[in-house]
Structures are given as structure tokens and as C-alpha cells.
Amino acid sequence: MVEARIGYPLPHLYDAIYSYKDYGADAARLTALIRARNPSARTLLDVACGTGKHLETLQGEFDVEGLDLDEGLLEVAGERLGDVPLQRGDMRDFDLGRRFAAVTCLFSAIGHMSDSGELDAAVATMARHLEPGGVLIVEPWLEPDVWIAGRLHLLTVDEPELKVARITVPEKHGITSVMNFHYLVATPEGVETHAERMEHGLFTKDEYRAAFERAGLTTEHDEEGLTGRGLWIGTAASAA
């Protein structure tokens, strides 16, 4: 099986680049959604946990664990989270040998799935890690009719000893969105350039819903979600 994510080229800069995210607000919203469906939930697994920022803000409410495919991001997460269990694994086929009251997959990491077969595999794998009555929350990537090829984007970081400019040149090939990232990074030690190509599958609401239902989950769609991209919420059947 080909791994869904190549190594992030700048793991030590990830949090600076995405410093605009309000992880605390995300954690409050996620906690409310989980507890509304599973009031006694105590354990949570974050799939594609990245540098562990969501885990850091959720660990006051849950006993948390994380999983990611990217070793560099996991190293940053380990430095941040100390004794929190972190595993390297692919969301399509990981097996931790235990179940959780809640499983999350956030920041549109599910977009790393390239087609509906991989989407089904990832959702089914995450659903298998739910306890009876457990809650799966997935933040989707963009839908096919939303992605616009050729719309350039610039993101900047302006800190005293770190300047970053990231230009995104987007493409679209069938059901695949392509983000060509070009980085200019300046520190007191000098200036570097980096490039990254990231491909995300573009899935419709019907495809997300079907993947959740095939995994045996009672399925809901929250239109707004955390960032305007919505959330897919699935609840496992309770024990008989």
C-alpha cells in the first residue's frame, strides 16, 4: 500500500504557519459534540494528529492518544505532549488493538485519501476503533465544485526571528486537488526555499455519507463545522 502522506517538509515550522487556527475553540466545540452523543466519553484518539495541538487542548477533557503517518510531525507532537501515547500509522489500515469513546480526524486530513475506496477504508478503520456508543468526527476536505484551479494564495508568517512566505499554486485533475506550495523561509541564519506538492481527493457529501453508513455508523452532517468546511459525525451502536 502506498502511503497517503509524504513527509511534511517543514515540521518545525508547521505551528507557525498555521498559527491562525483557534485550537481552543475547536476543542470546546468538539467536546460539546462528543458529550451530546456520549456523555460519559473519557478516551479520545486523534487520527492525523500532526503536531498535537488539538490533543493539547483536548487532554483536559479526555484521556488522549494520537496517530499520524508523518514522523517529523510526530516528533514535534512528542516534544509538546510528553507522556501522551503517539503512534505512527496509516489511517486506512491502522490497528491499535483497543477502542475509544471518541475518534477524531481534523483539519481536513481525510483529504489525503485519493479515491472513494480509500475514503471507505479510512472511515471503516476509524469506526472499528470506537467503543459501543462511540463518536467519530471527521472534518472533510473541499467538495469538487468548490475547488478552483489557478486561484493563487499567499500565507505569511511575520515573527521577529522568522519570516515565511508560502505561495500556493492550485491545480485540479479529475477528482484530485493539487496544491503546489512554494516556501521562502528567512531566519537569522539565512534564507531557504522549499517546495511541496500535496494531493487531496475531492469527495461529495453523498460519498462521505455513504462511507460513514457503510461503516455501520448513525450519520449526521454539521454544515458549519469548525472552519466552514462542515463536520461528519458518526455514532456507533450501543452495546445490546
C-alpha positions as semicolon CSV with decimal commas, in nm:
position;residue;x (nm);y (nm);z (nm)
1;M;0,000;0,000;0,000
2;V;0,134;0,343;-0,096
3;E;0,143;0,583;0,197
4;A;-0,115;0,860;0,175
5;R;0,110;1,138;0,303
6;I;0,466;1,222;0,216
7;G;0,677;1,377;0,488
8;Y;0,586;1,737;0,564
9;P;0,898;1,931;0,455
10;L;0,900;2,180;0,745
11;P;0,761;2,009;1,056
12;H;0,935;2,254;1,290
13;L;0,753;2,544;1,119
14;Y;0,410;2,383;1,098
15;D;0,267;2,557;1,406
16;A;0,396;2,897;1,297
17;I;0,244;2,856;0,952
18;Y;-0,094;2,756;1,098
19;S;-0,084;2,988;1,398
20;Y;-0,414;3,144;1,289
21;K;-0,606;2,832;1,398
22;D;-0,802;2,861;1,722
23;Y;-0,740;2,516;1,868
24;G;-0,907;2,607;2,196
25;A;-1,234;2,694;2,023
26;D;-1,209;2,372;1,821
27;A;-1,164;2,170;2,141
28;A;-1,465;2,329;2,307
29;R;-1,685;2,258;2,006
30;L;-1,561;1,901;1,970
31;T;-1,612;1,829;2,338
32;A;-1,970;1,955;2,319
33;L;-2,045;1,743;2,011
34;I;-1,898;1,429;2,167
35;R;-2,060;1,471;2,507
36;A;-2,402;1,540;2,349
37;R;-2,386;1,190;2,198
38;N;-2,177;1,007;2,457
39;P;-2,195;1,192;2,792
40;S;-1,956;0,957;2,969
41;A;-1,685;0,967;2,700
42;R;-1,336;0,965;2,854
43;T;-1,097;0,838;2,585
44;L;-1,016;1,004;2,253
45;L;-0,793;0,914;1,958
46;D;-0,694;1,189;1,714
47;V;-0,608;1,041;1,374
48;A;-0,365;1,250;1,168
49;C;-0,281;1,438;1,489
50;G;0,003;1,636;1,331
51;T;0,198;1,836;1,588
52;G;-0,053;1,755;1,862
53;K;-0,215;2,097;1,906
54;H;-0,568;1,955;1,913
55;L;-0,457;1,686;2,158
56;E;-0,300;1,950;2,380
57;T;-0,629;2,139;2,406
58;L;-0,843;1,826;2,444
59;Q;-0,640;1,649;2,712
60;G;-0,812;1,841;2,989
61;E;-1,140;1,673;2,892
62;F;-1,025;1,330;2,771
63;D;-0,751;1,072;2,805
64;V;-0,600;1,135;2,464
65;E;-0,384;0,946;2,216
66;G;-0,262;1,040;1,870
67;L;-0,174;0,874;1,541
68;D;-0,003;1,016;1,234
69;L;0,191;0,891;0,935
70;D;0,445;1,175;0,934
71;E;0,746;1,107;1,157
72;G;0,856;1,471;1,164
73;L;0,518;1,594;1,285
74;L;0,502;1,315;1,543
75;E;0,841;1,421;1,676
76;V;0,710;1,775;1,731
77;A;0,396;1,631;1,894
78;G;0,606;1,418;2,126
79;E;0,804;1,721;2,240
80;R;0,479;1,906;2,309
81;L;0,279;1,630;2,476
82;G;0,530;1,437;2,685
83;D;0,372;1,112;2,803
84;V;0,068;1,120;2,571
85;P;0,076;0,796;2,364
86;L;0,156;0,864;1,998
87;Q;0,164;0,603;1,723
88;R;0,281;0,610;1,363
89;G;0,020;0,464;1,132
90;D;-0,182;0,498;0,813
91;M;-0,546;0,596;0,867
92;R;-0,656;0,340;0,608
93;D;-0,539;0,031;0,794
94;F;-0,402;0,103;1,142
95;D;-0,487;-0,135;1,427
96;L;-0,414;-0,022;1,782
97;G;-0,582;-0,321;1,943
98;R;-0,812;-0,109;2,158
99;R;-1,119;0,112;2,126
100;F;-1,203;0,469;2,220
101;A;-1,509;0,666;2,323
102;A;-1,429;0,920;2,051
103;V;-1,214;0,927;1,739
104;T;-1,140;1,249;1,552
105;C;-0,978;1,325;1,216
106;L;-0,946;1,702;1,177
107;F;-0,806;1,985;0,964
108;S;-0,929;1,803;0,650
109;A;-0,664;1,531;0,683
110;I;-0,916;1,287;0,533
111;G;-0,842;1,462;0,203
112;H;-0,521;1,261;0,182
113;M;-0,743;0,976;0,062
114;S;-0,720;0,963;-0,317
115;D;-1,048;0,792;-0,409
116;S;-1,373;0,662;-0,261
117;G;-1,220;0,322;-0,190
118;E;-0,953;0,479;0,030
119;L;-1,216;0,703;0,192
120;D;-1,424;0,395;0,277
121;A;-1,117;0,217;0,417
122;A;-1,019;0,509;0,640
123;V;-1,368;0,565;0,780
124;A;-1,414;0,191;0,839
125;T;-1,078;0,167;1,018
126;M;-1,159;0,460;1,244
127;A;-1,508;0,321;1,312
128;R;-1,356;-0,013;1,418
129;H;-1,171;0,175;1,692
130;L;-1,492;0,304;1,852
131;E;-1,638;0,163;2,169
132;P;-2,013;0,086;2,163
133;G;-2,183;0,425;2,153
134;G;-1,855;0,590;2,050
135;V;-1,842;0,901;1,830
136;L;-1,637;0,956;1,513
137;I;-1,589;1,316;1,395
138;V;-1,425;1,384;1,058
139;E;-1,357;1,731;0,918
140;P;-1,383;1,695;0,538
141;W;-1,178;1,849;0,264
142;L;-1,347;2,063;0,000
143;E;-1,608;1,931;-0,238
144;P;-1,535;1,905;-0,614
145;D;-1,743;2,210;-0,712
146;V;-1,571;2,432;-0,454
147;W;-1,208;2,376;-0,555
148;I;-1,086;2,632;-0,811
149;A;-0,768;2,565;-1,005
150;G;-0,544;2,862;-1,069
151;R;-0,658;3,071;-0,771
152;L;-0,328;3,176;-0,614
153;H;-0,293;3,206;-0,238
154;L;-0,031;3,371;-0,017
155;L;0,023;3,290;0,352
156;T;0,282;3,475;0,557
157;V;0,448;3,446;0,897
158;D;0,600;3,765;1,041
159;E;0,780;3,699;1,369
160;P;1,094;3,879;1,495
161;E;1,328;3,594;1,400
162;L;1,114;3,407;1,146
163;K;0,971;3,527;0,818
164;V;0,782;3,286;0,591
165;A;0,605;3,338;0,262
166;R;0,413;3,041;0,124
167;I;0,263;3,070;-0,222
168;T;0,008;2,809;-0,328
169;V;-0,049;2,734;-0,696
170;P;-0,358;2,509;-0,718
171;E;-0,442;2,257;-0,989
172;K;-0,730;2,016;-1,043
173;H;-0,706;1,678;-1,211
174;G;-1,036;1,490;-1,215
175;I;-1,136;1,435;-0,852
176;T;-0,792;1,537;-0,723
177;S;-0,699;1,881;-0,596
178;V;-0,329;1,961;-0,618
179;M;-0,158;2,224;-0,404
180;N;0,186;2,324;-0,522
181;F;0,345;2,503;-0,224
182;H;0,649;2,726;-0,266
183;Y;0,814;2,841;0,058
184;L;1,058;3,126;0,126
185;V;1,189;3,098;0,483
186;A;1,415;3,357;0,648
187;T;1,582;3,327;0,990
188;P;1,890;3,499;1,137
189;E;2,090;3,206;0,997
190;G;1,990;3,274;0,638
191;V;1,722;3,227;0,372
192;E;1,595;2,894;0,239
193;T;1,348;2,785;-0,025
194;H;1,137;2,470;-0,018
195;A;0,872;2,315;-0,239
196;E;0,593;2,070;-0,165
197;R;0,323;1,908;-0,378
198;M;0,013;1,791;-0,190
199;E;-0,275;1,600;-0,347
200;H;-0,620;1,572;-0,186
201;G;-0,923;1,375;-0,301
202;L;-1,236;1,581;-0,370
203;F;-1,542;1,397;-0,236
204;T;-1,909;1,488;-0,240
205;K;-2,140;1,489;0,061
206;D;-2,300;1,173;-0,075
207;E;-1,962;0,997;-0,079
208;Y;-1,884;1,098;0,280
209;R;-2,228;0,992;0,399
210;A;-2,203;0,659;0,218
211;A;-1,862;0,587;0,373
212;F;-1,999;0,651;0,724
213;E;-2,311;0,443;0,666
214;R;-2,112;0,154;0,518
215;A;-1,904;0,161;0,838
216;G;-2,225;0,097;1,033
217;L;-2,250;0,443;1,191
218;T;-2,555;0,657;1,256
219;T;-2,456;0,956;1,046
220;E;-2,504;1,331;1,084
221;H;-2,367;1,630;0,895
222;D;-2,286;1,958;1,073
223;E;-2,292;2,216;0,793
224;E;-2,068;2,480;0,956
225;G;-1,823;2,262;1,148
226;L;-1,504;2,415;1,286
227;T;-1,383;2,617;0,987
228;G;-1,678;2,635;0,749
229;R;-1,599;2,302;0,585
230;G;-1,853;2,110;0,793
231;L;-1,814;1,801;1,007
232;W;-1,925;1,442;0,953
233;I;-2,035;1,281;1,277
234;G;-2,093;0,909;1,317
235;T;-2,213;0,726;1,627
236;A;-2,155;0,355;1,681
237;A;-2,436;0,134;1,801
238;S;-2,462;0,097;2,178
239;A;-2,398;-0,239;2,340
240;A;-2,704;-0,463;2,349
